[in-house]
Amino acid sequence: MGKPVFINSYYTCQIMAATGMLAGRIALVTGAGSGIGRAVCRVMAREGAAVAAVDLNQEAAHATIQGLPTAGSMSHQAFCADVSSGGSVSELVQNVRAAFSALPTVAVNSAGITQDAFMLKMPEERFDKVIAVNLKGTFLVNQTLARALVSEGITGASIVNIASIVGKTGNIGQANYAASKAGVIGLTKTAAMELGRKGIRVNAVLPGFTETPMTDVIPEKVKATVTSLIPLNRMGQPEEIAEACLFLASDRASYITGAALEVTGGLSA
Ligand code: NAP
């Protein structure tokens, strides 16, 4: 009877020792003013990272950094940027570099939007807008940060791109969104191949149906139908997606790159 107690306390010690998985790291998080991005900031700050919280809505990014646990001597900072603009992303990386006196070695790309419509009725502008933010925005942050890291000879970095299970399954009313997220998976795998030798890992997290402001607008009846298809029989919480991002960002995932990790409660393609 003594053995299980020993095993339990052993694992408890391991979990306790896990605090500080990102100690001393700077983590840049886009879409940080809401939902999954905000949860990622909380989890990364809990694990000792100094957070650069980035959002189109600077007030929301500021609200996110309020109340985050402090990361040693470095304070968290909020930044305003539009990820769909190359100029804005370049300025962002320079500003983060200047504010922290170092480049981030962790980045999570969570900025994203939906603009749903049936394909037969979808205006061209809605298609372009969703691709511009979700796919091009993710590309620009990957490219700009990786260029800066490579030019400074910094290795041991990890980028996590938030895609979606919809990028594999497709979804009625989301031709633009599903295409953007399929693109993020392809971008991630390519970036992983090109950047591996330069000491940068790149992975994707594919959330399923997650409770955030993005899904708050979905009618309850539709939510109930989708939830009934999820093996765990509930929507995900943003923190559950954030924990997967933390793992991929940390050195515990040191041999993982180019992966597309589904965090869906069992809903799969
Ligand atoms: P959310 O609560 O709407 O958060 C998205 C954040 O991104 C918002 O703060 C938004 O700012 C910001 N943003 C939008 N456009 C931007 C831009 N051009 N530049 C910078 N920031 C921008 O959504 P979420 O549910 O947390 O989604 C986060 C990511 O997870 C997205 O990539 C989404 O596609 C993905 N995802 C979500 C689910 C889900 O079920 N929730 C499932 C799969 C994947 P504003 O509020 O000012 O627009």
CSV table of C-alpha atoms and ligand atoms in Angstrom, one decimal:
chain,number,residue,atom,x,y,z
A,1,MET,CA,0.0,0.0,0.0
A,2,GLY,CA,3.0,2.3,0.5
A,3,LYS,CA,4.0,2.2,-3.1
A,4,PRO,CA,1.2,4.2,-4.7
A,5,VAL,CA,1.7,6.9,-2.1
A,6,PHE,CA,5.4,7.1,-3.1
A,7,ILE,CA,4.5,7.2,-6.8
A,8,ASN,CA,1.9,10.0,-6.2
A,9,SER,CA,4.3,12.1,-4.2
A,10,TYR,CA,7.0,11.5,-6.8
A,11,TYR,CA,4.7,12.9,-9.6
A,12,THR,CA,3.6,15.7,-7.4
A,13,CYS,CA,7.3,16.7,-7.0
A,14,GLN,CA,7.8,16.6,-10.7
A,15,ILE,CA,4.8,18.8,-11.3
A,16,MET,CA,5.9,21.3,-8.7
A,17,ALA,CA,9.4,21.4,-10.2
A,18,ALA,CA,7.8,22.2,-13.6
A,19,THR,CA,7.2,25.8,-12.6
A,20,GLY,CA,9.5,28.2,-14.6
A,21,MET,CA,9.4,26.2,-17.8
A,22,LEU,CA,10.0,29.6,-19.6
A,23,ALA,CA,12.1,31.3,-17.0
A,24,GLY,CA,14.3,34.0,-18.5
A,25,ARG,CA,12.5,33.9,-21.9
A,26,ILE,CA,10.7,36.7,-23.7
A,27,ALA,CA,7.4,35.5,-25.3
A,28,LEU,CA,5.7,37.4,-28.0
A,29,VAL,CA,2.0,36.6,-28.2
A,30,THR,CA,-0.3,38.0,-30.9
A,31,GLY,CA,-4.0,38.2,-30.4
A,32,ALA,CA,-3.1,38.7,-26.8
A,33,GLY,CA,-6.1,40.9,-26.0
A,34,SER,CA,-8.6,38.1,-26.0
A,35,GLY,CA,-9.5,34.4,-25.8
A,36,ILE,CA,-6.7,32.0,-26.5
A,37,GLY,CA,-4.0,34.6,-26.8
A,38,ARG,CA,-4.8,36.1,-23.4
A,39,ALA,CA,-4.7,32.6,-21.9
A,40,VAL,CA,-1.3,31.9,-23.5
A,41,CYS,CA,0.0,35.1,-21.9
A,42,ARG,CA,-1.2,34.0,-18.5
A,43,VAL,CA,0.3,30.5,-18.8
A,44,MET,CA,3.6,31.8,-20.1
A,45,ALA,CA,3.9,34.4,-17.4
A,46,ARG,CA,3.1,31.8,-14.8
A,47,GLU,CA,6.1,29.8,-16.2
A,48,GLY,CA,8.5,32.7,-15.8
A,49,ALA,CA,8.4,34.4,-19.3
A,50,ALA,CA,8.3,38.1,-19.8
A,51,VAL,CA,5.4,38.7,-22.1
A,52,ALA,CA,5.1,41.0,-25.1
A,53,ALA,CA,1.3,41.1,-25.5
A,54,VAL,CA,0.4,42.2,-29.0
A,55,ASP,CA,-3.1,43.0,-30.3
A,56,LEU,CA,-4.8,45.3,-32.8
A,57,ASN,CA,-6.6,46.6,-29.8
A,58,GLN,CA,-3.9,48.0,-27.5
A,59,GLU,CA,-6.3,48.6,-24.6
A,60,ALA,CA,-7.2,44.9,-24.6
A,61,ALA,CA,-3.4,44.0,-24.7
A,62,HIS,CA,-2.9,46.3,-21.7
A,63,ALA,CA,-5.8,44.7,-19.9
A,64,THR,CA,-4.1,41.3,-20.5
A,65,ILE,CA,-0.8,42.3,-18.9
A,66,GLN,CA,-2.5,43.8,-15.8
A,67,GLY,CA,-2.4,41.1,-13.2
A,68,LEU,CA,0.1,38.8,-14.9
A,69,PRO,CA,2.6,37.4,-12.4
A,70,THR,CA,5.9,39.2,-12.7
A,71,ALA,CA,8.8,37.6,-14.5
A,72,GLY,CA,11.9,38.3,-12.4
A,73,SER,CA,13.3,41.7,-13.2
A,74,MET,CA,11.6,42.0,-16.6
A,75,SER,CA,8.1,43.5,-16.8
A,76,HIS,CA,5.4,42.5,-19.3
A,77,GLN,CA,4.6,45.0,-22.0
A,78,ALA,CA,1.6,45.6,-24.4
A,79,PHE,CA,2.0,46.5,-28.0
A,80,CYS,CA,-0.4,47.5,-30.8
A,81,ALA,CA,0.2,45.9,-34.2
A,82,ASP,CA,-1.8,44.8,-37.2
A,83,VAL,CA,-0.3,41.4,-38.1
A,84,SER,CA,-1.7,41.7,-41.7
A,85,SER,CA,0.7,44.6,-42.4
A,86,GLY,CA,4.4,43.9,-43.1
A,87,GLY,CA,5.3,47.5,-42.0
A,88,SER,CA,3.4,47.1,-38.7
A,89,VAL,CA,5.0,43.7,-38.0
A,90,SER,CA,8.5,45.0,-38.7
A,91,GLU,CA,7.9,48.0,-36.4
A,92,LEU,CA,6.6,45.6,-33.8
A,93,VAL,CA,9.6,43.3,-33.8
A,94,GLN,CA,11.9,46.4,-33.5
A,95,ASN,CA,9.8,47.8,-30.7
A,96,VAL,CA,9.8,44.6,-28.8
A,97,ARG,CA,13.6,44.2,-29.3
A,98,ALA,CA,14.1,47.8,-27.9
A,99,ALA,CA,11.7,47.4,-25.0
A,100,PHE,CA,13.2,44.2,-23.7
A,101,SER,CA,16.8,44.8,-25.0
A,102,ALA,CA,16.6,41.3,-26.5
A,103,LEU,CA,14.6,39.5,-29.1
A,104,PRO,CA,11.8,37.1,-28.1
A,105,THR,CA,12.8,33.4,-28.3
A,106,VAL,CA,9.2,32.3,-28.0
A,107,ALA,CA,6.3,33.4,-30.2
A,108,VAL,CA,2.7,32.3,-30.3
A,109,ASN,CA,0.6,33.5,-33.3
A,110,SER,CA,-3.0,33.6,-32.0
A,111,ALA,CA,-4.3,36.7,-33.9
A,112,GLY,CA,-7.2,35.6,-36.0
A,113,ILE,CA,-10.6,36.4,-37.3
A,114,THR,CA,-13.7,34.8,-38.8
A,115,GLN,CA,-16.0,36.4,-41.5
A,116,ASP,CA,-18.3,33.5,-42.3
A,117,ALA,CA,-20.6,33.1,-45.3
A,118,PHE,CA,-21.6,30.3,-47.5
A,119,MET,CA,-19.1,30.0,-50.4
A,120,LEU,CA,-21.7,30.8,-53.1
A,121,LYS,CA,-22.5,34.1,-51.3
A,122,MET,CA,-19.0,35.0,-50.0
A,123,PRO,CA,-17.8,38.4,-51.1
A,124,GLU,CA,-14.3,38.5,-52.4
A,125,GLU,CA,-13.3,41.0,-49.7
A,126,ARG,CA,-14.3,38.6,-46.9
A,127,PHE,CA,-12.1,35.9,-48.4
A,128,ASP,CA,-9.1,38.3,-48.8
A,129,LYS,CA,-9.5,39.8,-45.3
A,130,VAL,CA,-9.5,36.4,-43.5
A,131,ILE,CA,-6.5,35.2,-45.5
A,132,ALA,CA,-4.7,38.5,-44.8
A,133,VAL,CA,-5.0,38.3,-41.1
A,134,ASN,CA,-4.9,34.5,-40.4
A,135,LEU,CA,-2.4,33.3,-43.0
A,136,LYS,CA,-0.4,36.3,-44.2
A,137,GLY,CA,-0.3,37.7,-40.7
A,138,THR,CA,1.1,34.4,-39.3
A,139,PHE,CA,3.6,34.3,-42.2
A,140,LEU,CA,4.8,37.9,-41.6
A,141,VAL,CA,5.4,37.3,-37.8
A,142,ASN,CA,7.2,34.0,-38.6
A,143,GLN,CA,9.4,35.6,-41.3
A,144,THR,CA,10.1,38.9,-39.5
A,145,LEU,CA,11.0,37.3,-36.2
A,146,ALA,CA,13.0,34.5,-37.8
A,147,ARG,CA,15.0,37.0,-39.9
A,148,ALA,CA,15.9,38.9,-36.8
A,149,LEU,CA,16.9,35.8,-34.8
A,150,VAL,CA,19.0,34.5,-37.6
A,151,SER,CA,20.7,37.8,-38.2
A,152,GLU,CA,21.6,38.0,-34.5
A,153,GLY,CA,22.7,34.3,-34.4
A,154,ILE,CA,20.1,33.4,-31.7
A,155,THR,CA,19.2,29.7,-31.5
A,156,GLY,CA,16.9,27.7,-29.3
A,157,ALA,CA,13.8,29.6,-30.3
A,158,SER,CA,10.3,28.2,-30.7
A,159,ILE,CA,7.3,29.5,-32.7
A,160,VAL,CA,3.8,28.2,-32.2
A,161,ASN,CA,1.2,29.0,-34.9
A,162,ILE,CA,-2.5,28.7,-33.9
A,163,ALA,CA,-4.3,26.9,-36.8
A,164,SER,CA,-7.6,25.1,-36.4
A,165,ILE,CA,-9.0,21.6,-36.8
A,166,VAL,CA,-11.2,23.2,-39.4
A,167,GLY,CA,-8.0,23.6,-41.5
A,168,LYS,CA,-8.1,19.8,-41.9
A,169,THR,CA,-11.9,19.1,-41.8
A,170,GLY,CA,-13.3,22.1,-43.6
A,171,ASN,CA,-16.5,23.7,-42.3
A,172,ILE,CA,-19.7,24.9,-43.8
A,173,GLY,CA,-19.7,28.7,-44.1
A,174,GLN,CA,-16.0,29.0,-43.5
A,175,ALA,CA,-14.3,28.5,-46.9
A,176,ASN,CA,-12.1,31.5,-46.2
A,177,TYR,CA,-11.3,30.5,-42.6
A,178,ALA,CA,-10.7,26.8,-43.4
A,179,ALA,CA,-8.4,27.8,-46.3
A,180,SER,CA,-6.4,30.2,-44.1
A,181,LYS,CA,-5.9,27.6,-41.4
A,182,ALA,CA,-4.9,24.8,-43.8
A,183,GLY,CA,-2.4,27.4,-45.1
A,184,VAL,CA,-1.1,27.9,-41.6
A,185,ILE,CA,-0.4,24.2,-41.3
A,186,GLY,CA,1.5,24.2,-44.6
A,187,LEU,CA,3.3,27.3,-43.6
A,188,THR,CA,4.3,25.8,-40.3
A,189,LYS,CA,5.7,22.6,-41.8
A,190,THR,CA,7.7,24.6,-44.4
A,191,ALA,CA,9.0,27.0,-41.9
A,192,ALA,CA,10.1,24.1,-39.7
A,193,MET,CA,12.0,22.6,-42.6
A,194,GLU,CA,13.8,25.8,-43.4
A,195,LEU,CA,14.5,27.0,-39.9
A,196,GLY,CA,15.4,23.8,-38.1
A,197,ARG,CA,19.1,24.1,-39.0
A,198,LYS,CA,19.0,27.7,-37.8
A,199,GLY,CA,17.9,26.6,-34.3
A,200,ILE,CA,14.3,27.6,-34.6
A,201,ARG,CA,11.4,25.1,-34.0
A,202,VAL,CA,8.0,25.9,-35.6
A,203,ASN,CA,4.9,24.0,-34.7
A,204,ALA,CA,1.1,24.4,-35.0
A,205,VAL,CA,-1.7,23.9,-32.5
A,206,LEU,CA,-5.0,23.0,-34.0
A,207,PRO,CA,-7.7,23.9,-31.5
A,208,GLY,CA,-11.2,22.5,-31.8
A,209,PHE,CA,-14.3,24.2,-30.6
A,210,THR,CA,-13.1,26.5,-27.8
A,211,GLU,CA,-15.0,28.9,-25.5
A,212,THR,CA,-13.8,32.4,-26.4
A,213,PRO,CA,-15.3,35.7,-27.7
A,214,MET,CA,-14.9,34.2,-31.2
A,215,THR,CA,-17.3,31.4,-30.5
A,216,ASP,CA,-19.6,33.4,-28.1
A,217,VAL,CA,-21.5,34.6,-31.2
A,218,ILE,CA,-22.5,31.1,-32.2
A,219,PRO,CA,-26.2,30.3,-31.4
A,220,GLU,CA,-26.6,27.9,-28.5
A,221,LYS,CA,-28.5,25.4,-30.6
A,222,VAL,CA,-25.5,25.2,-33.0
A,223,LYS,CA,-23.1,24.9,-30.1
A,224,ALA,CA,-25.1,22.0,-28.7
A,225,THR,CA,-25.0,20.2,-32.0
A,226,VAL,CA,-21.2,20.6,-32.4
A,227,THR,CA,-20.6,19.7,-28.8
A,228,SER,CA,-22.5,16.4,-29.2
A,229,LEU,CA,-19.9,15.4,-31.8
A,230,ILE,CA,-17.0,15.9,-29.5
A,231,PRO,CA,-15.8,12.7,-27.8
A,232,LEU,CA,-15.1,14.6,-24.5
A,233,ASN,CA,-18.6,16.1,-24.9
A,234,ARG,CA,-17.8,19.7,-24.1
A,235,MET,CA,-16.1,22.8,-25.6
A,236,GLY,CA,-12.4,23.4,-24.8
A,237,GLN,CA,-11.3,26.2,-22.5
A,238,PRO,CA,-8.7,28.7,-23.7
A,239,GLU,CA,-6.3,27.6,-20.9
A,240,GLU,CA,-6.4,24.0,-22.4
A,241,ILE,CA,-5.1,25.3,-25.7
A,242,ALA,CA,-2.5,27.5,-23.9
A,243,GLU,CA,-1.0,24.6,-22.1
A,244,ALA,CA,-0.3,22.8,-25.4
A,245,CYS,CA,1.3,26.0,-26.7
A,246,LEU,CA,3.4,26.2,-23.5
A,247,PHE,CA,4.7,22.6,-24.0
A,248,LEU,CA,5.6,23.2,-27.7
A,249,ALA,CA,7.3,26.6,-26.8
A,250,SER,CA,9.3,25.0,-24.0
A,251,ASP,CA,12.5,23.0,-24.1
A,252,ARG,CA,10.5,19.9,-23.1
A,253,ALA,CA,9.5,19.8,-26.8
A,254,SER,CA,13.1,20.2,-27.9
A,255,TYR,CA,12.8,17.4,-30.6
A,256,ILE,CA,9.4,18.5,-31.9
A,257,THR,CA,9.2,20.6,-35.0
A,258,GLY,CA,6.8,20.8,-37.9
A,259,ALA,CA,4.1,19.1,-35.8
A,260,ALA,CA,0.4,19.9,-36.0
A,261,LEU,CA,-1.0,19.1,-32.5
A,262,GLU,CA,-4.8,18.7,-32.3
A,263,VAL,CA,-6.3,20.0,-29.1
A,264,THR,CA,-9.9,19.2,-29.8
A,265,GLY,CA,-11.4,17.0,-27.1
A,266,GLY,CA,-11.1,14.1,-29.6
A,267,LEU,CA,-12.9,15.8,-32.6
A,268,SER,CA,-10.7,14.9,-35.5
A,269,ALA,CA,-10.4,15.0,-39.3
B,1,NAP,P1,-10.6,36.1,-30.2
B,1,NAP,O1,-11.1,35.9,-28.8
B,1,NAP,O2,-11.5,36.8,-31.2
B,1,NAP,O3,-9.1,36.7,-30.2
B,1,NAP,C1,-8.5,37.0,-31.4
B,1,NAP,C2,-7.7,38.3,-31.1
B,1,NAP,O4,-6.9,38.6,-32.3
B,1,NAP,C3,-8.5,39.5,-30.8
B,1,NAP,O5,-8.0,40.2,-29.6
B,1,NAP,C4,-8.4,40.4,-32.0
B,1,NAP,O6,-8.4,41.7,-31.8
B,1,NAP,C5,-7.0,40.0,-32.5
B,1,NAP,N1,-6.7,40.4,-33.9
B,1,NAP,C6,-7.6,40.3,-34.9
B,1,NAP,N2,-7.1,40.8,-36.0
B,1,NAP,C7,-5.8,41.2,-35.7
B,1,NAP,C8,-4.8,41.8,-36.4
B,1,NAP,N3,-4.9,42.1,-37.7
B,1,NAP,N4,-3.6,42.0,-35.8
B,1,NAP,C9,-3.5,41.8,-34.5
B,1,NAP,N5,-4.4,41.2,-33.7
B,1,NAP,C10,-5.6,40.9,-34.3
B,1,NAP,O7,-10.4,34.6,-30.8
B,1,NAP,P2,-9.8,33.3,-30.2
B,1,NAP,O8,-10.9,32.3,-30.2
B,1,NAP,O9,-9.0,33.5,-29.0
B,1,NAP,O10,-8.9,32.8,-31.4
B,1,NAP,C11,-7.5,32.8,-31.3
B,1,NAP,C12,-6.9,32.0,-32.4
B,1,NAP,O11,-7.4,30.7,-32.2
B,1,NAP,C13,-7.4,32.5,-33.8
B,1,NAP,O12,-6.3,32.3,-34.7
B,1,NAP,C14,-8.5,31.5,-34.1
B,1,NAP,O13,-8.7,31.3,-35.5
B,1,NAP,C15,-8.0,30.2,-33.5
B,1,NAP,N6,-9.0,29.2,-33.2
B,1,NAP,C16,-10.0,29.5,-32.3
B,1,NAP,C17,-11.0,28.5,-32.1
B,1,NAP,C18,-12.2,28.7,-31.2
B,1,NAP,O14,-13.0,27.8,-31.2
B,1,NAP,N7,-12.2,29.8,-30.4
B,1,NAP,C19,-10.9,27.3,-32.7
B,1,NAP,C20,-9.8,27.0,-33.6
B,1,NAP,C21,-8.8,28.0,-33.8
B,1,NAP,P3,-9.8,42.5,-32.0
B,1,NAP,O15,-10.7,41.9,-30.9
B,1,NAP,O16,-9.5,43.9,-31.8
B,1,NAP,O17,-10.3,42.1,-33.4
